[in-house]
PDB file of C-alpha atoms and ligand atoms in Angstrom:
ATOM      1  CA  MET A  28     -20.511 154.767 -14.753  1.00 47.00           C
ATOM      2  CA  SER A  29     -23.080 152.602 -16.582  1.00 54.00           C
ATOM      3  CA  ASP A  30     -22.085 151.220 -19.984  1.00 79.00           C
ATOM      4  CA  GLN A  31     -24.679 152.958 -22.122  1.00 94.00           C
ATOM      5  CA  ILE A  32     -25.704 156.612 -21.926  1.00 94.00           C
ATOM      6  CA  THR A  33     -28.887 157.929 -23.521  1.00 96.00           C
ATOM      7  CA  PRO A  34     -27.762 161.394 -24.600  1.00 98.00           C
ATOM      8  CA  VAL A  35     -29.621 164.577 -23.772  1.00 98.00           C
ATOM      9  CA  ILE A  36     -28.399 167.304 -26.087  1.00 98.00           C
ATOM     10  CA  GLY A  37     -27.857 170.730 -24.571  1.00 98.00           C
ATOM     11  CA  LEU A  38     -27.969 173.662 -26.971  1.00 98.00           C
ATOM     12  CA  ILE A  39     -26.811 177.145 -26.012  1.00 98.00           C
ATOM     13  CA  GLY A  40     -27.976 179.750 -28.490  1.00 96.00           C
ATOM     14  CA  GLY A  41     -26.001 182.962 -28.738  1.00 96.00           C
ATOM     15  CA  SER A  42     -26.819 186.268 -30.417  1.00 94.00           C
ATOM     16  CA  GLY A  43     -29.736 185.822 -32.814  1.00 92.00           C
ATOM     17  CA  LEU A  44     -30.747 182.399 -31.455  1.00 93.00           C
ATOM     18  CA  TYR A  45     -33.419 182.699 -28.799  1.00 95.00           C
ATOM     19  CA  ASP A  46     -35.584 179.673 -29.608  1.00 95.00           C
ATOM     20  CA  ILE A  47     -35.432 176.347 -31.449  1.00 93.00           C
ATOM     21  CA  GLU A  48     -38.611 176.171 -33.486  1.00 88.00           C
ATOM     22  CA  GLY A  49     -39.574 172.645 -34.457  1.00 89.00           C
ATOM     23  CA  LEU A  50     -38.754 171.244 -31.039  1.00 95.00           C
ATOM     24  CA  GLU A  51     -41.613 168.859 -30.167  1.00 96.00           C
ATOM     25  CA  ASP A  52     -43.334 168.568 -26.768  1.00 97.00           C
ATOM     26  CA  ARG A  53     -41.779 171.917 -25.936  1.00 97.00           C
ATOM     27  CA  ARG A  54     -42.006 173.558 -22.546  1.00 97.00           C
ATOM     28  CA  TRP A  55     -40.069 176.425 -20.981  1.00 98.00           C
ATOM     29  CA  GLU A  56     -39.175 175.573 -17.389  1.00 98.00           C
ATOM     30  CA  ARG A  57     -37.285 177.370 -14.645  1.00 98.00           C
ATOM     31  CA  VAL A  58     -34.373 175.324 -13.314  1.00 98.00           C
ATOM     32  CA  GLU A  59     -33.050 176.355  -9.913  1.00 98.00           C
ATOM     33  CA  SER A  60     -29.313 176.428  -9.348  1.00 98.00           C
ATOM     34  CA  PRO A  61     -27.323 177.018  -6.157  1.00 98.00           C
ATOM     35  CA  TRP A  62     -25.048 179.204  -8.312  1.00 98.00           C
ATOM     36  CA  GLY A  63     -27.749 181.831  -8.900  1.00 98.00           C
ATOM     37  CA  GLU A  64     -30.094 182.667 -11.758  1.00 98.00           C
ATOM     38  CA  PRO A  65     -29.522 181.188 -15.229  1.00 98.00           C
ATOM     39  CA  SER A  66     -30.026 183.557 -18.172  1.00 98.00           C
ATOM     40  CA  ASP A  67     -33.604 182.367 -18.688  1.00 98.00           C
ATOM     41  CA  GLU A  68     -35.899 179.391 -18.333  1.00 98.00           C
ATOM     42  CA  LEU A  69     -34.695 176.300 -20.205  1.00 98.00           C
ATOM     43  CA  LEU A  70     -36.644 175.016 -23.195  1.00 98.00           C
ATOM     44  CA  PHE A  71     -37.198 171.251 -22.985  1.00 98.00           C
ATOM     45  CA  GLY A  72     -38.339 169.196 -25.969  1.00 98.00           C
ATOM     46  CA  THR A  73     -37.421 166.521 -28.470  1.00 98.00           C
ATOM     47  CA  LEU A  74     -36.047 166.568 -31.990  1.00 97.00           C
ATOM     48  CA  ALA A  75     -36.446 163.355 -34.001  1.00 96.00           C
ATOM     49  CA  GLY A  76     -37.183 161.636 -30.685  1.00 97.00           C
ATOM     50  CA  VAL A  77     -33.972 162.869 -29.047  1.00 98.00           C
ATOM     51  CA  ARG A  78     -34.289 164.820 -25.793  1.00 98.00           C
ATOM     52  CA  CYS A  79     -32.945 168.376 -26.090  1.00 98.00           C
ATOM     53  CA  VAL A  80     -32.565 171.266 -23.669  1.00 98.00           C
ATOM     54  CA  PHE A  81     -32.096 174.761 -25.091  1.00 98.00           C
ATOM     55  CA  LEU A  82     -30.872 177.877 -23.278  1.00 98.00           C
ATOM     56  CA  PRO A  83     -30.753 181.311 -24.932  1.00 98.00           C
ATOM     57  CA  ARG A  84     -27.395 182.499 -23.577  1.00 98.00           C
ATOM     58  CA  HIS A  85     -28.344 186.164 -23.271  1.00 98.00           C
ATOM     59  CA  GLY A  86     -31.961 185.405 -22.326  1.00 98.00           C
ATOM     60  CA  ARG A  87     -34.998 185.948 -24.519  1.00 98.00           C
ATOM     61  CA  GLY A  88     -34.852 189.575 -25.612  1.00 97.00           C
ATOM     62  CA  HIS A  89     -31.027 189.572 -25.352  1.00 97.00           C
ATOM     63  CA  ARG A  90     -31.024 191.205 -21.904  1.00 98.00           C
ATOM     64  CA  VAL A  91     -27.729 190.030 -20.381  1.00 98.00           C
ATOM     65  CA  PRO A  92     -24.319 191.236 -21.665  1.00 98.00           C
ATOM     66  CA  PRO A  93     -21.324 188.861 -21.878  1.00 98.00           C
ATOM     67  CA  SER A  94     -19.610 190.006 -18.647  1.00 98.00           C
ATOM     68  CA  GLU A  95     -22.794 189.740 -16.588  1.00 98.00           C
ATOM     69  CA  LEU A  96     -23.878 186.296 -17.713  1.00 98.00           C
ATOM     70  CA  ASN A  97     -24.034 183.836 -14.831  1.00 98.00           C
ATOM     71  CA  TYR A  98     -22.024 181.181 -16.658  1.00 98.00           C
ATOM     72  CA  ARG A  99     -21.908 178.950 -13.572  1.00 98.00           C
ATOM     73  CA  ALA A 100     -25.680 178.962 -13.123  1.00 98.00           C
ATOM     74  CA  ASN A 101     -26.174 178.297 -16.839  1.00 98.00           C
ATOM     75  CA  ILE A 102     -23.896 175.246 -16.944  1.00 98.00           C
ATOM     76  CA  ASP A 103     -25.078 173.925 -13.581  1.00 98.00           C
ATOM     77  CA  ALA A 104     -28.728 174.269 -14.671  1.00 98.00           C
ATOM     78  CA  MET A 105     -28.042 172.392 -17.906  1.00 98.00           C
ATOM     79  CA  LYS A 106     -26.371 169.581 -15.994  1.00 98.00           C
ATOM     80  CA  ARG A 107     -29.288 169.483 -13.525  1.00 98.00           C
ATOM     81  CA  ALA A 108     -31.635 169.331 -16.534  1.00 98.00           C
ATOM     82  CA  GLY A 109     -29.889 166.104 -17.549  1.00 98.00           C
ATOM     83  CA  CYS A 110     -27.708 167.332 -20.430  1.00 98.00           C
ATOM     84  CA  THR A 111     -24.862 165.001 -21.333  1.00 98.00           C
ATOM     85  CA  GLU A 112     -23.330 167.317 -23.937  1.00 98.00           C
ATOM     86  CA  ILE A 113     -23.551 170.957 -24.954  1.00 98.00           C
ATOM     87  CA  LEU A 114     -23.404 172.517 -28.386  1.00 98.00           C
ATOM     88  CA  SER A 115     -22.689 176.239 -28.306  1.00 98.00           C
ATOM     89  CA  LEU A 116     -23.898 178.239 -31.294  1.00 97.00           C
ATOM     90  CA  SER A 117     -22.211 181.636 -31.313  1.00 97.00           C
ATOM     91  CA  ALA A 118     -21.749 184.728 -33.451  1.00 96.00           C
ATOM     92  CA  VAL A 119     -18.100 185.704 -34.024  1.00 97.00           C
ATOM     93  CA  GLY A 120     -15.953 188.123 -35.955  1.00 98.00           C
ATOM     94  CA  SER A 121     -13.404 186.763 -38.415  1.00 98.00           C
ATOM     95  CA  LEU A 122      -9.677 187.329 -37.845  1.00 98.00           C
ATOM     96  CA  ASN A 123      -8.762 185.259 -40.888  1.00 98.00           C
ATOM     97  CA  GLY A 124      -9.205 186.374 -44.501  1.00 97.00           C
ATOM     98  CA  ASP A 125     -10.111 182.806 -45.475  1.00 98.00           C
ATOM     99  CA  LEU A 126     -13.167 182.849 -43.185  1.00 98.00           C
ATOM    100  CA  PRO A 127     -15.702 185.298 -44.634  1.00 97.00           C
ATOM    101  CA  PRO A 128     -19.079 186.114 -43.050  1.00 96.00           C
ATOM    102  CA  GLY A 129     -21.410 183.141 -43.382  1.00 96.00           C
ATOM    103  CA  THR A 130     -18.680 180.604 -42.589  1.00 97.00           C
ATOM    104  CA  PHE A 131     -19.298 178.172 -39.718  1.00 98.00           C
ATOM    105  CA  VAL A 132     -16.123 177.291 -37.793  1.00 98.00           C
ATOM    106  CA  ILE A 133     -16.062 174.123 -35.687  1.00 98.00           C
ATOM    107  CA  VAL A 134     -13.633 175.529 -33.150  1.00 98.00           C
ATOM    108  CA  ASP A 135     -10.854 173.398 -31.641  1.00 98.00           C
ATOM    109  CA  GLN A 136      -8.938 175.898 -29.464  1.00 98.00           C
ATOM    110  CA  PHE A 137      -9.496 178.988 -27.357  1.00 98.00           C
ATOM    111  CA  ILE A 138      -7.429 181.854 -26.069  1.00 98.00           C
ATOM    112  CA  ASP A 139      -9.135 183.272 -23.003  1.00 98.00           C
ATOM    113  CA  ARG A 140      -8.591 187.030 -22.571  1.00 98.00           C
ATOM    114  CA  THR A 141     -11.578 187.546 -20.272  1.00 98.00           C
ATOM    115  CA  PHE A 142     -10.903 188.933 -16.806  1.00 98.00           C
ATOM    116  CA  ALA A 143     -14.169 189.912 -15.121  1.00 97.00           C
ATOM    117  CA  ARG A 144     -16.009 186.621 -14.764  1.00 98.00           C
ATOM    118  CA  LYS A 145     -16.340 183.735 -12.336  1.00 98.00           C
ATOM    119  CA  LYS A 146     -14.467 180.960 -14.118  1.00 98.00           C
ATOM    120  CA  SER A 147     -14.634 177.943 -11.830  1.00 98.00           C
ATOM    121  CA  PHE A 148     -17.102 176.009  -9.706  1.00 98.00           C
ATOM    122  CA  PHE A 149     -14.233 175.136  -7.369  1.00 98.00           C
ATOM    123  CA  GLU A 150     -13.404 177.643  -4.627  1.00 98.00           C
ATOM    124  CA  THR A 151     -11.855 177.772  -1.169  1.00 98.00           C
ATOM    125  CA  GLY A 152     -12.942 174.549   0.487  1.00 98.00           C
ATOM    126  CA  CYS A 153     -12.646 172.329  -2.571  1.00 98.00           C
ATOM    127  CA  VAL A 154      -9.865 172.964  -5.085  1.00 98.00           C
ATOM    128  CA  ALA A 155      -9.691 171.268  -8.491  1.00 98.00           C
ATOM    129  CA  HIS A 156      -7.601 171.649 -11.633  1.00 98.00           C
ATOM    130  CA  VAL A 157      -9.000 170.095 -14.817  1.00 98.00           C
ATOM    131  CA  SER A 158      -7.089 169.821 -18.096  1.00 98.00           C
ATOM    132  CA  MET A 159      -8.020 172.347 -20.783  1.00 98.00           C
ATOM    133  CA  ALA A 160      -5.359 171.215 -23.272  1.00 98.00           C
ATOM    134  CA  HIS A 161      -8.109 170.143 -25.659  1.00 98.00           C
ATOM    135  CA  PRO A 162     -11.058 172.297 -24.604  1.00 98.00           C
ATOM    136  CA  LEU A 163     -13.578 170.989 -27.149  1.00 98.00           C
ATOM    137  CA  CYS A 164     -14.935 167.482 -27.554  1.00 98.00           C
ATOM    138  CA  PRO A 165     -13.670 165.883 -30.802  1.00 98.00           C
ATOM    139  CA  ARG A 166     -16.586 163.409 -30.828  1.00 98.00           C
ATOM    140  CA  LEU A 167     -19.027 166.320 -31.008  1.00 98.00           C
ATOM    141  CA  GLY A 168     -16.751 167.989 -33.579  1.00 98.00           C
ATOM    142  CA  ASP A 169     -16.921 164.877 -35.797  1.00 98.00           C
ATOM    143  CA  ALA A 170     -20.728 164.863 -35.650  1.00 98.00           C
ATOM    144  CA  LEU A 171     -20.942 168.591 -36.355  1.00 98.00           C
ATOM    145  CA  GLU A 172     -18.635 168.215 -39.328  1.00 98.00           C
ATOM    146  CA  ALA A 173     -20.704 165.344 -40.765  1.00 98.00           C
ATOM    147  CA  ALA A 174     -23.917 167.347 -40.251  1.00 98.00           C
ATOM    148  CA  ALA A 175     -22.417 170.531 -41.749  1.00 98.00           C
ATOM    149  CA  ARG A 176     -21.402 168.548 -44.821  1.00 98.00           C
ATOM    150  CA  ASP A 177     -24.863 166.948 -45.084  1.00 97.00           C
ATOM    151  CA  VAL A 178     -26.677 170.287 -45.030  1.00 96.00           C
ATOM    152  CA  GLY A 179     -24.196 171.921 -47.415  1.00 97.00           C
ATOM    153  CA  LEU A 180     -22.804 174.564 -45.055  1.00 97.00           C
ATOM    154  CA  LYS A 181     -19.664 176.560 -45.770  1.00 97.00           C
ATOM    155  CA  TYR A 182     -17.652 175.328 -42.785  1.00 98.00           C
ATOM    156  CA  LYS A 183     -14.127 174.908 -41.477  1.00 98.00           C
ATOM    157  CA  ARG A 184     -13.103 172.152 -39.072  1.00 98.00           C
ATOM    158  CA  GLY A 185     -10.686 173.573 -36.505  1.00 98.00           C
ATOM    159  CA  GLY A 186      -9.877 177.132 -35.583  1.00 98.00           C
ATOM    160  CA  THR A 187      -8.877 179.224 -32.589  1.00 98.00           C
ATOM    161  CA  TYR A 188     -11.537 181.428 -30.928  1.00 99.00           C
ATOM    162  CA  LEU A 189     -10.189 184.445 -29.034  1.00 98.00           C
ATOM    163  CA  VAL A 190     -12.541 185.294 -26.167  1.00 98.00           C
ATOM    164  CA  MET A 191     -12.471 188.981 -25.247  1.00 98.00           C
ATOM    165  CA  GLU A 192     -14.175 190.613 -22.279  1.00 98.00           C
ATOM    166  CA  GLY A 193     -16.258 193.166 -24.213  1.00 97.00           C
ATOM    167  CA  PRO A 194     -18.858 194.485 -24.403  1.00 98.00           C
ATOM    168  CA  GLN A 195     -17.048 197.037 -26.589  1.00 98.00           C
ATOM    169  CA  PHE A 196     -15.565 195.585 -29.779  1.00 98.00           C
ATOM    170  CA  SER A 197     -11.744 195.447 -30.164  1.00 98.00           C
ATOM    171  CA  THR A 198      -9.352 198.201 -31.143  1.00 98.00           C
ATOM    172  CA  LYS A 199      -7.534 197.749 -34.438  1.00 98.00           C
ATOM    173  CA  ALA A 200      -4.266 197.114 -32.555  1.00 98.00           C
ATOM    174  CA  GLU A 201      -5.933 194.330 -30.532  1.00 98.00           C
ATOM    175  CA  SER A 202      -7.453 192.833 -33.670  1.00 98.00           C
ATOM    176  CA  GLU A 203      -4.020 192.839 -35.371  1.00 98.00           C
ATOM    177  CA  LEU A 204      -2.414 191.333 -32.257  1.00 98.00           C
ATOM    178  CA  TYR A 205      -4.898 188.433 -32.178  1.00 98.00           C
ATOM    179  CA  ARG A 206      -4.300 187.840 -35.894  1.00 98.00           C
ATOM    180  CA  ALA A 207      -0.549 187.728 -35.241  1.00 98.00           C
ATOM    181  CA  TRP A 208      -1.251 185.128 -32.530  1.00 98.00           C
ATOM    182  CA  GLY A 209      -2.893 182.963 -35.191  1.00 98.00           C
ATOM    183  CA  CYS A 210      -6.450 183.345 -33.902  1.00 98.00           C
ATOM    184  CA  ASP A 211      -9.233 182.715 -36.415  1.00 98.00           C
ATOM    185  CA  VAL A 212     -12.348 184.155 -34.824  1.00 98.00           C
ATOM    186  CA  ILE A 213     -13.268 186.482 -31.980  1.00 98.00           C
ATOM    187  CA  GLY A 214     -16.228 186.533 -29.612  1.00 98.00           C
ATOM    188  CA  MET A 215     -17.128 187.354 -26.024  1.00 98.00           C
ATOM    189  CA  THR A 216     -18.834 184.342 -24.493  1.00 98.00           C
ATOM    190  CA  ASN A 217     -17.398 180.881 -24.971  1.00 98.00           C
ATOM    191  CA  MET A 218     -15.060 181.297 -22.013  1.00 98.00           C
ATOM    192  CA  PRO A 219     -15.565 180.588 -19.182  1.00 98.00           C
ATOM    193  CA  GLU A 220     -18.445 178.519 -20.590  1.00 98.00           C
ATOM    194  CA  ALA A 221     -16.105 175.823 -21.984  1.00 98.00           C
ATOM    195  CA  LYS A 222     -14.049 175.722 -18.751  1.00 98.00           C
ATOM    196  CA  LEU A 223     -17.178 175.275 -16.650  1.00 98.00           C
ATOM    197  CA  ALA A 224     -18.559 172.593 -18.980  1.00 98.00           C
ATOM    198  CA  ARG A 225     -15.278 170.698 -18.554  1.00 98.00           C
ATOM    199  CA  GLU A 226     -15.477 171.001 -14.755  1.00 98.00           C
ATOM    200  CA  ALA A 227     -19.067 169.759 -14.965  1.00 98.00           C
ATOM    201  CA  GLU A 228     -17.837 166.773 -17.032  1.00 98.00           C
ATOM    202  CA  LEU A 229     -19.997 167.770 -20.003  1.00 98.00           C
ATOM    203  CA  CYS A 230     -18.784 167.317 -23.570  1.00 98.00           C
ATOM    204  CA  TYR A 231     -18.769 170.789 -25.174  1.00 98.00           C
ATOM    205  CA  ALA A 232     -18.398 171.983 -28.768  1.00 98.00           C
ATOM    206  CA  THR A 233     -18.567 175.412 -30.374  1.00 98.00           C
ATOM    207  CA  VAL A 234     -19.982 176.312 -33.749  1.00 98.00           C
ATOM    208  CA  ALA A 235     -18.687 179.831 -34.373  1.00 98.00           C
ATOM    209  CA  MET A 236     -20.768 181.555 -37.034  1.00 97.00           C
ATOM    210  CA  VAL A 237     -18.872 184.377 -38.710  1.00 97.00           C
ATOM    211  CA  THR A 238     -20.788 187.655 -38.986  1.00 97.00           C
ATOM    212  CA  ASP A 239     -18.065 190.259 -39.751  1.00 97.00           C
ATOM    213  CA  TYR A 240     -14.344 190.970 -40.186  1.00 98.00           C
ATOM    214  CA  ASP A 241     -13.960 192.712 -36.821  1.00 97.00           C
ATOM    215  CA  CYS A 242     -11.919 195.859 -37.595  1.00 97.00           C
ATOM    216  CA  TRP A 243      -8.666 194.717 -39.216  1.00 96.00           C
ATOM    217  CA  HIS A 244      -9.698 194.173 -42.856  1.00 94.00           C
ATOM    218  CA  PRO A 245      -8.646 196.998 -45.193  1.00 90.00           C
ATOM    219  CA  ASP A 246     -11.561 196.317 -47.598  1.00 90.00           C
ATOM    220  CA  HIS A 247     -14.351 196.021 -45.022  1.00 91.00           C
ATOM    221  CA  ASP A 248     -15.946 198.443 -42.578  1.00 90.00           C
ATOM    222  CA  HIS A 249     -15.234 197.860 -38.923  1.00 94.00           C
ATOM    223  CA  VAL A 250     -17.801 195.789 -37.064  1.00 94.00           C
ATOM    224  CA  THR A 251     -21.085 197.308 -35.933  1.00 94.00           C
ATOM    225  CA  VAL A 252     -24.100 195.712 -34.258  1.00 93.00           C
ATOM    226  CA  ASP A 253     -26.183 196.458 -37.390  1.00 92.00           C
ATOM    227  CA  ALA A 254     -23.774 194.507 -39.577  1.00 91.00           C
ATOM    228  CA  VAL A 255     -23.604 191.617 -37.104  1.00 92.00           C
ATOM    229  CA  VAL A 256     -27.394 191.393 -36.779  1.00 89.00           C
ATOM    230  CA  LYS A 257     -27.893 191.415 -40.549  1.00 92.00           C
ATOM    231  CA  VAL A 258     -25.580 188.439 -41.079  1.00 94.00           C
ATOM    232  CA  LEU A 259     -26.582 186.565 -37.965  1.00 90.00           C
ATOM    233  CA  LEU A 260     -30.225 186.480 -39.072  1.00 90.00           C
ATOM    234  CA  GLU A 261     -29.025 184.644 -42.184  1.00 88.00           C
ATOM    235  CA  ASN A 262     -26.719 182.431 -40.094  1.00 88.00           C
ATOM    236  CA  ALA A 263     -29.507 181.602 -37.623  1.00 88.00           C
ATOM    237  CA  GLY A 264     -31.536 179.755 -40.277  1.00 91.00           C
ATOM    238  CA  ARG A 265     -28.488 177.721 -41.263  1.00 93.00           C
ATOM    239  CA  ALA A 266     -27.697 177.036 -37.580  1.00 94.00           C
ATOM    240  CA  LYS A 267     -31.159 175.557 -37.125  1.00 92.00           C
ATOM    241  CA  ASP A 268     -30.607 173.314 -40.198  1.00 95.00           C
ATOM    242  CA  LEU A 269     -27.345 172.178 -38.598  1.00 97.00           C
ATOM    243  CA  VAL A 270     -29.064 171.412 -35.290  1.00 97.00           C
ATOM    244  CA  ARG A 271     -31.792 169.387 -37.041  1.00 96.00           C
ATOM    245  CA  ALA A 272     -29.078 167.349 -38.785  1.00 97.00           C
ATOM    246  CA  VAL A 273     -26.698 166.837 -35.863  1.00 98.00           C
ATOM    247  CA  VAL A 274     -29.134 165.990 -33.052  1.00 98.00           C
ATOM    248  CA  PRO A 275     -30.235 162.613 -34.524  1.00 97.00           C
ATOM    249  CA  MET A 276     -26.537 161.738 -35.024  1.00 97.00           C
ATOM    250  CA  LEU A 277     -25.693 162.501 -31.410  1.00 98.00           C
ATOM    251  CA  GLY A 278     -28.873 161.128 -29.888  1.00 97.00           C
ATOM    252  CA  GLN A 279     -28.117 157.421 -30.174  1.00 95.00           C
ATOM    253  CA  PRO A 280     -27.226 155.504 -26.995  1.00 96.00           C
ATOM    254  CA  ARG A 281     -23.447 155.517 -26.617  1.00 97.00           C
ATOM    255  CA  GLY A 282     -20.588 154.547 -24.357  1.00 97.00           C
ATOM    256  CA  ALA A 283     -18.339 156.901 -22.412  1.00 97.00           C
ATOM    257  CA  CYS A 284     -16.744 159.829 -24.246  1.00 97.00           C
ATOM    258  CA  PRO A 285     -13.548 158.567 -25.943  1.00 97.00           C
ATOM    259  CA  ALA A 286     -11.850 161.887 -25.136  1.00 97.00           C
ATOM    260  CA  GLY A 287     -12.723 161.548 -21.440  1.00 97.00           C
ATOM    261  CA  CYS A 288     -14.776 164.770 -21.108  1.00 98.00           C
ATOM    262  CA  ASP A 289     -17.214 162.887 -18.867  1.00 97.00           C
ATOM    263  CA  ARG A 290     -14.395 161.834 -16.515  1.00 98.00           C
ATOM    264  CA  ALA A 291     -12.566 165.171 -16.335  1.00 98.00           C
ATOM    265  CA  LEU A 292     -12.700 165.250 -12.531  1.00 98.00           C
ATOM    266  CA  ASP A 293     -11.230 161.761 -11.996  1.00 97.00           C
ATOM    267  CA  ALA A 294      -7.823 163.147 -10.984  1.00 93.00           C
ATOM    268  CA  ALA A 295      -8.585 166.854 -10.625  1.00 98.00           C
ATOM    269  CA  ILE A 296      -9.613 167.451  -7.009  1.00 98.00           C
ATOM    270  CA  VAL A 297      -6.665 168.303  -4.738  1.00 98.00           C
ATOM    271  CA  THR A 298      -8.417 168.950  -1.413  1.00 98.00           C
ATOM    272  CA  PRO A 299      -8.756 165.693   0.593  1.00 97.00           C
ATOM    273  CA  PRO A 300     -12.289 164.739   1.711  1.00 97.00           C
ATOM    274  CA  GLU A 301     -11.727 165.644   5.379  1.00 97.00           C
ATOM    275  CA  LYS A 302     -10.618 169.194   4.451  1.00 98.00           C
ATOM    276  CA  ARG A 303     -13.513 169.971   2.115  1.00 98.00           C
ATOM    277  CA  ASP A 304     -16.104 172.611   2.990  1.00 98.00           C
ATOM    278  CA  PRO A 305     -19.440 170.741   3.323  1.00 98.00           C
ATOM    279  CA  ALA A 306     -21.430 173.775   2.105  1.00 98.00           C
ATOM    280  CA  LEU A 307     -19.393 174.001  -1.096  1.00 98.00           C
ATOM    281  CA  VAL A 308     -19.533 170.216  -1.546  1.00 98.00           C
ATOM    282  CA  ALA A 309     -23.334 170.457  -1.347  1.00 98.00           C
ATOM    283  CA  LYS A 310     -23.355 173.228  -3.956  1.00 98.00           C
ATOM    284  CA  LEU A 311     -21.164 171.085  -6.230  1.00 98.00           C
ATOM    285  CA  ASP A 312     -23.650 168.230  -6.132  1.00 98.00           C
ATOM    286  CA  ALA A 313     -24.819 168.367  -9.766  1.00 98.00           C
ATOM    287  CA  VAL A 314     -21.463 169.366 -11.228  1.00 98.00           C
ATOM    288  CA  ALA A 315     -19.169 167.017  -9.317  1.00 98.00           C
ATOM    289  CA  GLY A 316     -21.404 164.659  -7.359  1.00 97.00           C
ATOM    290  CA  ARG A 317     -20.065 161.685  -9.322  1.00 96.00           C
ATOM    291  CA  VAL A 318     -16.612 162.051  -7.762  1.00 97.00           C
ATOM    292  CA  LEU A 319     -17.522 163.813  -4.510  1.00 96.00           C
ATOM    293  CA  ARG A 320     -20.054 161.156  -3.495  1.00 91.00           C
ATOM    294  CA  ALA A 321     -17.479 158.431  -4.201  1.00 86.00           C
ATOM    295  CA  ALA A 322     -15.049 159.986  -1.653  1.00 70.00           C
TER     296      ALA A 322
HETATM  297  C1  LIG B 446     -24.251 191.091 -31.041  1.00 57.08           C
HETATM  298  S1  LIG B 446     -22.542 191.158 -31.435  1.00 57.08           S
HETATM  299  C2  LIG B 446     -21.585 190.686 -30.019  1.00 57.08           C
HETATM  300  C3  LIG B 446     -22.108 189.524 -29.231  1.00 57.08           C
HETATM  301  O1  LIG B 446     -22.380 188.429 -30.135  1.00 57.08           O
HETATM  302  C4  LIG B 446     -21.685 187.276 -29.665  1.00 57.08           C
HETATM  303  O2  LIG B 446     -22.549 186.617 -28.735  1.00 57.08           O
HETATM  304  P1  LIG B 446     -22.703 185.018 -28.656  1.00 57.08           P
HETATM  305  O3  LIG B 446     -21.327 184.456 -28.464  1.00 57.08           O
HETATM  306  O4  LIG B 446     -23.579 184.770 -27.467  1.00 57.08           O
HETATM  307  O5  LIG B 446     -23.331 184.585 -29.958  1.00 57.08           O
HETATM  308  C5  LIG B 446     -20.449 187.869 -29.001  1.00 57.08           C
HETATM  309  O6  LIG B 446     -19.799 186.925 -28.167  1.00 57.08           O
HETATM  310  C6  LIG B 446     -21.037 189.030 -28.269  1.00 57.08           C
HETATM  311  O7  LIG B 446     -21.620 188.653 -27.051  1.00 57.08           O
HETATM  312  N1  ADE B 447     -16.059 191.272 -34.141  1.00 57.08           N
HETATM  313  C1  ADE B 447     -16.580 190.729 -33.060  1.00 57.08           C
HETATM  314  N2  ADE B 447     -15.939 190.826 -31.865  1.00 57.08           N
HETATM  315  C2  ADE B 447     -16.460 190.233 -30.757  1.00 57.08           C
HETATM  316  N3  ADE B 447     -17.604 189.555 -30.742  1.00 57.08           N
HETATM  317  C3  ADE B 447     -18.274 189.431 -31.894  1.00 57.08           C
HETATM  318  N4  ADE B 447     -19.419 188.806 -32.190  1.00 57.08           N
HETATM  319  C4  ADE B 447     -19.674 188.985 -33.506  1.00 57.08           C
HETATM  320  N5  ADE B 447     -18.681 189.719 -34.084  1.00 57.08           N
HETATM  321  C5  ADE B 447     -17.798 190.013 -33.094  1.00 57.08           C
END
């Protein structure tokens, strides 16, 4: 790996975030992936001179539900587009009375309760096990915290995001269970996204923007799409302020990630070179070419 990396900032916009206005030299471009169709074209551009690539997670027009997103194609396409890191901007419900709607949580843990999604790039013919002990990049978290402070956001550093399958919202018993587990926020999308970003050796961070109290709070109505949309339109403006502040911080040439996100595959692949399936190895080119080509 060369000493200095010129970052390309990947941005994945969730519900309510389908564009990044203010991006200069902008162009929407289709990126082909051997893993299928990404949610939409990718928006390429620059912010304060820093190269950025934006993907609306559900596609423009919010066409694709959480369980049907092609998470593998999305992450693979962002890596092929040159992204070195990904910031996920997502709407969530609050499971914690100290995190009211409007709060931005810089997540540091996940509990993955999804069950109907493709969660790995590695399959029969090339097996790998990456560490997910610390699923989010602390270097990105530091920058997001500094930017959130600069733009005066109501934010919390650290918090556990429970990822449910959806698309229906939770039952009250589920909501209470996740609260008892110590979860702070709930959403439907950031897994397997974070797992796949780790396998693709991309630094990944989540800004979870609280829109509602799910269905556990005795003093608040249970969540509805109307309520979520109302708050997320307010959150979306603040999210764009955050992006404008954080991108210049992250865009400076840098060394390798101190947390090792960009070397996650160094000791992860179990299948020896002579037993690997050449077709799968070819498909893994963008995600894992760094280690596979070295073999
Ligand atoms: C529109 S409410 C439920 C929907 O919003 C969140 O999406 P995203 O994470 O992409 O912002 C949640 O995960 C659900 O997909
Ligand atoms: N309460 C909730 N549950 C799951 N996903 C959400 N996204 C926004 N609010 C949510």
